[in-house]
Short mmCIF file of C-alpha atoms in Angstrom, two decimals:
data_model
loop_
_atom_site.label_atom_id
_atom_site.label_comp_id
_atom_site.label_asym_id
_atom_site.label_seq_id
_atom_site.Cartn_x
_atom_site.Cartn_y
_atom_site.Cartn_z
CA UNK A 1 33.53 1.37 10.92
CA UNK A 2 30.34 -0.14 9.36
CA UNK A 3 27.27 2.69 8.65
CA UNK A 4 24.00 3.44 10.65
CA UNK A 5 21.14 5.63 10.67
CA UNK A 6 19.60 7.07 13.45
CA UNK A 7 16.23 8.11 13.17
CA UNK A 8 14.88 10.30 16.94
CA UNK A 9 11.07 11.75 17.45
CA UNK A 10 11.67 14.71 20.12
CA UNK A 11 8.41 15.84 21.64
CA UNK A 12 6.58 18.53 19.92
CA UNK A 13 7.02 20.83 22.99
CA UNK A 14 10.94 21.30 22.55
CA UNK A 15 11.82 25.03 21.14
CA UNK A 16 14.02 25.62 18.51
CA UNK A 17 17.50 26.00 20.22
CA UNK A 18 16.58 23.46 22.27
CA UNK A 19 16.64 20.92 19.06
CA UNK A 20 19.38 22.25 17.59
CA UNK A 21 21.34 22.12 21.01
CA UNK A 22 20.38 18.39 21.27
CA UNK A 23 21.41 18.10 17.73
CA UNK A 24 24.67 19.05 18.49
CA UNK A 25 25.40 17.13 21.46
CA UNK A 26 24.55 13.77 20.47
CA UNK A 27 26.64 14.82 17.07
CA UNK A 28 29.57 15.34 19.45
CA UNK A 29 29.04 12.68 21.64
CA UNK A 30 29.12 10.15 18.64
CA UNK A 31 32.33 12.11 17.51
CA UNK A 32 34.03 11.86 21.11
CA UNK A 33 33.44 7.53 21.01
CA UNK A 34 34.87 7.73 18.13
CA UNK A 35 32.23 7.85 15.12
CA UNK A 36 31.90 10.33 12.46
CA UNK A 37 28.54 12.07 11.14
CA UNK A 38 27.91 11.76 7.87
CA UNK A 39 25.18 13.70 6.66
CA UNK A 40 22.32 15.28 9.60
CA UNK A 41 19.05 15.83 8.38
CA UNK A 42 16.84 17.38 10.57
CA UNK A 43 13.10 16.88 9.48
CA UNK A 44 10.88 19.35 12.23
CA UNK A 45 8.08 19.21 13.27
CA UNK A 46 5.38 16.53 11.42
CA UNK A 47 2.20 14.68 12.78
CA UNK A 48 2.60 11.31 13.75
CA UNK A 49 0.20 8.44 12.36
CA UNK A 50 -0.87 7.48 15.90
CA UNK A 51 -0.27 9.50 19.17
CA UNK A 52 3.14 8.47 21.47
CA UNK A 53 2.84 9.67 24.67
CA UNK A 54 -0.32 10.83 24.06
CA UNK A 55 1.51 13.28 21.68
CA UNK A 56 -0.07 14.02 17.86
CA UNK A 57 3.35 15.64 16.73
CA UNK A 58 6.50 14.86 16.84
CA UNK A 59 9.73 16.46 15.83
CA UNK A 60 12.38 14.29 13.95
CA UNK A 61 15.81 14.05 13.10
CA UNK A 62 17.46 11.63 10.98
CA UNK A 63 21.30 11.27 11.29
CA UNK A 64 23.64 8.96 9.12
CA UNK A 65 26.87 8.12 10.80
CA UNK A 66 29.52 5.33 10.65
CA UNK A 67 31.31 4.31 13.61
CA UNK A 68 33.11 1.28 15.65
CA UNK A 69 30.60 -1.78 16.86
CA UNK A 70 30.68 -0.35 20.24
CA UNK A 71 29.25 3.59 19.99
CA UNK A 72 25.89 2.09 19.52
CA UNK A 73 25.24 0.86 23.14
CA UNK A 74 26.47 3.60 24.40
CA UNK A 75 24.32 6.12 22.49
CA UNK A 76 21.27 4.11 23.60
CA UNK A 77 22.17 4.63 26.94
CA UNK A 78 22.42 8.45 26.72
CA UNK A 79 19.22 8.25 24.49
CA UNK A 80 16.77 6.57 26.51
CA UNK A 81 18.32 9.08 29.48
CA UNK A 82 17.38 11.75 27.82
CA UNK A 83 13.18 12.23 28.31
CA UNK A 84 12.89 15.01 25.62
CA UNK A 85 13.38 11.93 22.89
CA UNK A 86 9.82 10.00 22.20
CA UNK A 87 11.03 7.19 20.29
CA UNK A 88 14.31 6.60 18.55
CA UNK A 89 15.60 4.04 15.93
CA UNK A 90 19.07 2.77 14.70
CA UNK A 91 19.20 0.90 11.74
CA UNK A 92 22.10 -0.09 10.47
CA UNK A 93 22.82 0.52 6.82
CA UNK A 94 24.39 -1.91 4.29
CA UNK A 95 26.59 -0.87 1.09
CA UNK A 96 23.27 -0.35 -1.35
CA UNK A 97 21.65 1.78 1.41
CA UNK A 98 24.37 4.06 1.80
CA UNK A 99 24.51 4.18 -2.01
CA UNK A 100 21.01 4.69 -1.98
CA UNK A 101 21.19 7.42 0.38
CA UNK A 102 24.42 9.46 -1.30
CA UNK A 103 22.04 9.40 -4.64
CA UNK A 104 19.18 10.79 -3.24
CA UNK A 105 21.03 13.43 -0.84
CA UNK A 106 23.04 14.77 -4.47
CA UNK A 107 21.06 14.98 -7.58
CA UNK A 108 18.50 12.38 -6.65
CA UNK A 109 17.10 9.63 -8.95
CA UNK A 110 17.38 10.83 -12.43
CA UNK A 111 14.08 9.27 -14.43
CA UNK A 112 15.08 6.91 -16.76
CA UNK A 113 12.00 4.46 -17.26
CA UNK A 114 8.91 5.66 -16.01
CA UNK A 115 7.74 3.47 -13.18
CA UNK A 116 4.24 2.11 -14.39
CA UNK A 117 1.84 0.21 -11.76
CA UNK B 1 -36.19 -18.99 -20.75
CA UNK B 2 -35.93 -15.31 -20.59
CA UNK B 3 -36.01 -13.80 -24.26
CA UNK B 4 -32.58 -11.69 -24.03
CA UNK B 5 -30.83 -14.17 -21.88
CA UNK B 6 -27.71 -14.76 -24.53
CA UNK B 7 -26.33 -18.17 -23.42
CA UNK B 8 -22.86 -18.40 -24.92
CA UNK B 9 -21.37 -21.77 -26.33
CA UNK B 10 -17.96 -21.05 -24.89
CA UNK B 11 -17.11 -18.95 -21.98
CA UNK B 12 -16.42 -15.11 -22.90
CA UNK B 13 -12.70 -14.69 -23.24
CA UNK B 14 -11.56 -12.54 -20.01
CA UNK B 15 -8.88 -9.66 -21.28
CA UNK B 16 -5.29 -11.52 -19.56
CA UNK B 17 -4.57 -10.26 -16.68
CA UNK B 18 -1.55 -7.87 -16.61
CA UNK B 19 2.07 -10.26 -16.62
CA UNK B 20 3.27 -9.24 -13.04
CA UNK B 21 6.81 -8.38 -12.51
CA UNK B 22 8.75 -7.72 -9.61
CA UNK B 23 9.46 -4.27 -9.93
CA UNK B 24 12.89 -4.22 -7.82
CA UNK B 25 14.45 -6.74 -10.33
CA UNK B 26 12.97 -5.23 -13.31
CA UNK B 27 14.50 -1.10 -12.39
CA UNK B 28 17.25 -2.38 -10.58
CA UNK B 29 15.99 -1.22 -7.05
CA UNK B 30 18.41 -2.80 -4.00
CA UNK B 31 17.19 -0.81 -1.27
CA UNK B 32 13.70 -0.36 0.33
CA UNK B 33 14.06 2.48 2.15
CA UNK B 34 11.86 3.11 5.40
CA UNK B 35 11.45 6.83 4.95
CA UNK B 36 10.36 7.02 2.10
CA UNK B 37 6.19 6.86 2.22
CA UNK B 38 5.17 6.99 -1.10
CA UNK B 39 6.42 4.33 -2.63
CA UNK B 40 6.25 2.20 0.73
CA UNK B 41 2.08 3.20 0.09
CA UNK B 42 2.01 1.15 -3.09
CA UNK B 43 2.76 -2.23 -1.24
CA UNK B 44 0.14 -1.76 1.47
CA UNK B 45 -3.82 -1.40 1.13
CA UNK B 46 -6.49 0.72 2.72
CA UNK B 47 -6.75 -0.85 6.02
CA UNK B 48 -2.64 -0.58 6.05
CA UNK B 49 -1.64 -3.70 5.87
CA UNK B 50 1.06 -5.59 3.76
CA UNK B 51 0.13 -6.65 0.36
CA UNK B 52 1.10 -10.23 -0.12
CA UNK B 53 3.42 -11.29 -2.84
CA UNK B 54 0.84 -12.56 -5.31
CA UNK B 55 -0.73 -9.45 -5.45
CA UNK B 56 2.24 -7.03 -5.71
CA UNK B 57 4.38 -9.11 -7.45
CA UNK B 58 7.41 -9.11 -5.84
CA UNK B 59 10.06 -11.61 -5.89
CA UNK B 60 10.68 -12.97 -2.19
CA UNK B 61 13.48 -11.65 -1.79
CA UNK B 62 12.69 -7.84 -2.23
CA UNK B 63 9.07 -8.91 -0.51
CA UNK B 64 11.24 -9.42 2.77
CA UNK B 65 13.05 -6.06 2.16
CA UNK B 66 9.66 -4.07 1.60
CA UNK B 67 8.15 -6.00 5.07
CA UNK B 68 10.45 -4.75 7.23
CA UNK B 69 10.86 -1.32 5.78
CA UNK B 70 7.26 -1.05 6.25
CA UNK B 71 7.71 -2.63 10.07
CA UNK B 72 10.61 -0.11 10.39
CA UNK B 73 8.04 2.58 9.39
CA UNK B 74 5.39 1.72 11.39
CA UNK B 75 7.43 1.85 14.30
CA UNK B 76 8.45 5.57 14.15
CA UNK B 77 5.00 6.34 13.29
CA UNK B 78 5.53 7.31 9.99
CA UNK B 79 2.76 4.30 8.88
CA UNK B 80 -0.28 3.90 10.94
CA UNK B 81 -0.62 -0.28 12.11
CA UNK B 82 -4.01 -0.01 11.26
CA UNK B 83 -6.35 2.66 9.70
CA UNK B 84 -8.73 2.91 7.22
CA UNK B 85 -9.13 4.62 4.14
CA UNK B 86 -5.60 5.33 4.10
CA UNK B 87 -5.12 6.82 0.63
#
Protein backbone atom coordinates (compact mmCIF):
# COMPACT_ATOMS: atom_id res chain seq x y z
CA UNK A 1 0.00 0.00 0.00
CA UNK A 2 2.77 2.53 -0.91
CA UNK A 3 1.41 6.53 -1.15
CA UNK A 4 0.59 8.75 -4.27
CA UNK A 5 -0.61 12.02 -5.17
CA UNK A 6 -2.79 12.83 -7.78
CA UNK A 7 -2.75 16.13 -9.06
CA UNK A 8 -6.07 16.72 -12.13
CA UNK A 9 -6.66 20.26 -14.14
CA UNK A 10 -10.57 20.03 -15.08
CA UNK A 11 -11.48 22.59 -17.69
CA UNK A 12 -12.54 25.91 -16.52
CA UNK A 13 -16.04 25.37 -18.05
CA UNK A 14 -17.15 22.56 -15.47
CA UNK A 15 -19.87 24.01 -12.80
CA UNK A 16 -19.65 23.50 -9.36
CA UNK A 17 -21.59 20.18 -8.75
CA UNK A 18 -20.18 19.03 -11.61
CA UNK A 19 -16.52 19.11 -9.77
CA UNK A 20 -17.60 18.03 -6.76
CA UNK A 21 -19.55 15.06 -8.47
CA UNK A 22 -16.27 14.11 -10.27
CA UNK A 23 -14.61 14.51 -6.99
CA UNK A 24 -16.54 11.98 -5.58
CA UNK A 25 -16.46 9.41 -8.10
CA UNK A 26 -12.95 9.02 -8.75
CA UNK A 27 -12.73 9.09 -4.64
CA UNK A 28 -14.98 6.01 -4.81
CA UNK A 29 -13.61 4.44 -7.61
CA UNK A 30 -10.07 4.43 -5.92
CA UNK A 31 -11.96 3.12 -2.74
CA UNK A 32 -13.83 0.23 -4.76
CA UNK A 33 -9.97 -1.15 -6.26
CA UNK A 34 -9.12 -1.10 -3.16
CA UNK A 35 -7.19 2.25 -2.14
CA UNK A 36 -7.97 4.64 0.52
CA UNK A 37 -8.04 8.63 0.29
CA UNK A 38 -6.10 10.28 2.45
CA UNK A 39 -6.54 13.80 2.53
CA UNK A 40 -8.60 15.68 -0.87
CA UNK A 41 -7.73 19.05 -1.49
CA UNK A 42 -9.56 20.68 -3.96
CA UNK A 43 -7.75 23.92 -5.24
CA UNK A 44 -10.63 25.75 -7.88
CA UNK A 45 -10.35 27.56 -10.24
CA UNK A 46 -6.56 29.30 -10.99
CA UNK A 47 -4.88 30.55 -14.31
CA UNK A 48 -2.56 28.38 -15.85
CA UNK A 49 1.09 29.61 -16.86
CA UNK A 50 0.50 28.70 -20.53
CA UNK A 51 -2.89 27.83 -22.21
CA UNK A 52 -3.90 23.72 -22.52
CA UNK A 53 -6.36 23.26 -24.88
CA UNK A 54 -6.31 26.57 -25.73
CA UNK A 55 -7.72 27.06 -22.15
CA UNK A 56 -6.18 30.14 -19.75
CA UNK A 57 -7.83 28.50 -16.55
CA UNK A 58 -7.95 25.57 -15.19
CA UNK A 59 -9.59 24.03 -12.20
CA UNK A 60 -7.48 21.65 -9.93
CA UNK A 61 -7.68 19.09 -7.48
CA UNK A 62 -5.01 17.51 -5.63
CA UNK A 63 -5.74 14.11 -3.93
CA UNK A 64 -3.30 12.04 -1.64
CA UNK A 65 -4.13 8.40 -1.49
CA UNK A 66 -2.31 5.09 -0.77
CA UNK A 67 -3.25 2.05 -2.46
CA UNK A 68 -2.05 -1.54 -4.01
CA UNK A 69 0.58 -1.29 -7.20
CA UNK A 70 -2.25 -2.04 -9.42
CA UNK A 71 -5.15 0.94 -8.84
CA UNK A 72 -2.87 3.20 -10.70
CA UNK A 73 -3.37 1.79 -14.27
CA UNK A 74 -6.58 1.51 -13.82
CA UNK A 75 -7.33 5.08 -12.71
CA UNK A 76 -5.43 6.26 -15.80
CA UNK A 77 -7.65 4.46 -17.83
CA UNK A 78 -10.86 6.02 -16.40
CA UNK A 79 -8.89 9.39 -16.40
CA UNK A 80 -7.84 9.87 -19.80
CA UNK A 81 -11.74 8.56 -20.60
CA UNK A 82 -13.00 11.13 -19.01
CA UNK A 83 -12.66 14.56 -21.50
CA UNK A 84 -13.69 17.04 -18.70
CA UNK A 85 -9.90 16.36 -17.18
CA UNK A 86 -7.11 18.68 -19.09
CA UNK A 87 -4.10 17.21 -17.75
CA UNK A 88 -3.55 14.96 -14.79
CA UNK A 89 -0.43 13.80 -12.76
CA UNK A 90 0.41 10.90 -10.31
CA UNK A 91 3.37 11.12 -8.44
CA UNK A 92 4.12 8.82 -6.17
CA UNK A 93 5.15 9.91 -2.72
CA UNK A 94 8.04 8.55 -0.57
CA UNK A 95 8.14 8.45 3.44
CA UNK A 96 9.63 12.32 3.77
CA UNK A 97 6.90 13.50 1.32
CA UNK A 98 4.14 12.13 3.14
CA UNK A 99 5.79 13.54 6.27
CA UNK A 100 6.16 16.60 4.52
CA UNK A 101 2.69 16.73 3.55
CA UNK A 102 0.98 15.65 7.20
CA UNK A 103 3.17 18.84 8.57
CA UNK A 104 1.99 21.23 6.33
CA UNK A 105 -1.82 19.96 6.18
CA UNK A 106 -1.72 20.31 10.53
CA UNK A 107 0.03 23.21 12.00
CA UNK A 108 2.40 23.80 9.14
CA UNK A 109 6.15 24.62 9.42
CA UNK A 110 6.70 26.26 12.68
CA UNK A 111 9.73 29.03 12.05
CA UNK A 112 12.60 28.09 13.74
CA UNK A 113 15.65 29.72 11.78
CA UNK A 114 14.76 32.27 9.49
CA UNK A 115 15.57 31.18 5.98
CA UNK A 116 18.11 33.89 4.67
CA UNK A 117 19.06 34.00 0.76
CA UNK B 1 48.50 60.01 -18.01
CA UNK B 2 45.24 61.34 -16.91
CA UNK B 3 45.69 63.47 -13.61
CA UNK B 4 43.00 61.52 -11.34
CA UNK B 5 43.69 58.19 -12.84
CA UNK B 6 44.71 56.42 -9.25
CA UNK B 7 46.76 53.37 -10.39
CA UNK B 8 46.85 51.03 -7.41
CA UNK B 9 50.03 48.90 -6.48
CA UNK B 10 47.95 45.88 -5.59
CA UNK B 11 44.59 44.99 -6.84
CA UNK B 12 41.60 46.46 -4.62
CA UNK B 13 40.53 43.75 -2.24
CA UNK B 14 36.92 42.51 -3.57
CA UNK B 15 34.43 42.08 -0.28
CA UNK B 16 34.36 37.69 -0.28
CA UNK B 17 31.77 36.54 -1.82
CA UNK B 18 29.00 35.11 0.44
CA UNK B 19 30.19 31.12 1.68
CA UNK B 20 27.37 29.21 -0.22
CA UNK B 21 25.55 26.50 1.50
CA UNK B 22 23.18 24.09 0.42
CA UNK B 23 20.22 25.14 2.06
CA UNK B 24 18.39 21.56 2.23
CA UNK B 25 21.35 20.16 4.32
CA UNK B 26 21.81 23.18 6.34
CA UNK B 27 17.50 23.39 7.63
CA UNK B 28 17.10 19.89 7.29
CA UNK B 29 14.75 20.05 4.15
CA UNK B 30 14.10 16.22 2.55
CA UNK B 31 11.41 17.03 0.32
CA UNK B 32 11.09 19.45 -2.68
CA UNK B 33 7.72 19.69 -3.11
CA UNK B 34 6.18 20.49 -6.67
CA UNK B 35 3.32 22.63 -5.45
CA UNK B 36 4.75 24.70 -3.72
CA UNK B 37 5.81 27.97 -6.08
CA UNK B 38 7.49 30.13 -3.95
CA UNK B 39 10.19 28.54 -2.85
CA UNK B 40 10.46 26.46 -6.23
CA UNK B 41 10.88 30.54 -7.65
CA UNK B 42 14.14 30.93 -5.76
CA UNK B 43 15.97 28.13 -7.82
CA UNK B 44 14.91 29.42 -11.23
CA UNK B 45 15.69 32.92 -12.97
CA UNK B 46 13.76 35.40 -15.03
CA UNK B 47 13.61 33.65 -18.26
CA UNK B 48 12.40 30.42 -16.00
CA UNK B 49 14.90 28.32 -16.24
CA UNK B 50 16.88 26.11 -13.67
CA UNK B 51 19.59 27.72 -11.78
CA UNK B 52 22.64 25.55 -11.92
CA UNK B 53 24.28 24.25 -8.84
CA UNK B 54 27.13 26.74 -8.63
CA UNK B 55 24.91 29.44 -8.45
CA UNK B 56 22.28 28.18 -5.95
CA UNK B 57 24.37 26.20 -4.03
CA UNK B 58 22.90 23.12 -3.69
CA UNK B 59 24.43 19.90 -2.97
CA UNK B 60 23.71 17.36 -5.98
CA UNK B 61 21.74 15.52 -4.42
CA UNK B 62 18.89 17.99 -3.38
CA UNK B 63 19.84 19.80 -6.98
CA UNK B 64 18.22 16.55 -8.58
CA UNK B 65 15.23 16.77 -6.15
CA UNK B 66 14.59 20.62 -6.93
CA UNK B 67 14.95 19.67 -11.05
CA UNK B 68 12.34 17.51 -11.17
CA UNK B 69 10.00 19.23 -8.80
CA UNK B 70 10.39 22.09 -11.01
CA UNK B 71 9.84 19.56 -14.28
CA UNK B 72 6.87 18.19 -12.24
CA UNK B 73 5.64 21.83 -12.04
CA UNK B 74 6.05 22.84 -15.29
CA UNK B 75 4.11 20.11 -16.47
CA UNK B 76 0.77 20.96 -14.72
CA UNK B 77 1.32 24.43 -15.65
CA UNK B 78 1.93 25.70 -12.47
CA UNK B 79 5.66 27.07 -13.94
CA UNK B 80 5.74 28.57 -17.32
CA UNK B 81 8.82 26.57 -19.65
CA UNK B 82 9.79 29.77 -20.71
CA UNK B 83 8.80 33.44 -19.94
CA UNK B 84 10.31 36.44 -19.16
CA UNK B 85 10.39 38.70 -16.44
CA UNK B 86 8.98 36.16 -14.32
CA UNK B 87 9.22 37.76 -10.87
Amino acid sequence: MSNYELMVIFTPVLSEEDFKASQKKYQDMIASFGGATVHSNPWGLKSLAYPIQKKTTGIYWVLEYSGPTDLNEKLKIQILRDEQIMRHMITKLDKYAVEYNHVKRNGGFAVKQKMEA
Amino acid sequence: MAKNEIKYLTAIKQEKPKKKFCRFKKYGIKYVDYKDIEFLKKFINEQGKLLPRRLSGNSLKYQRKVQDAVKKARQMSLLPFVTDLLK
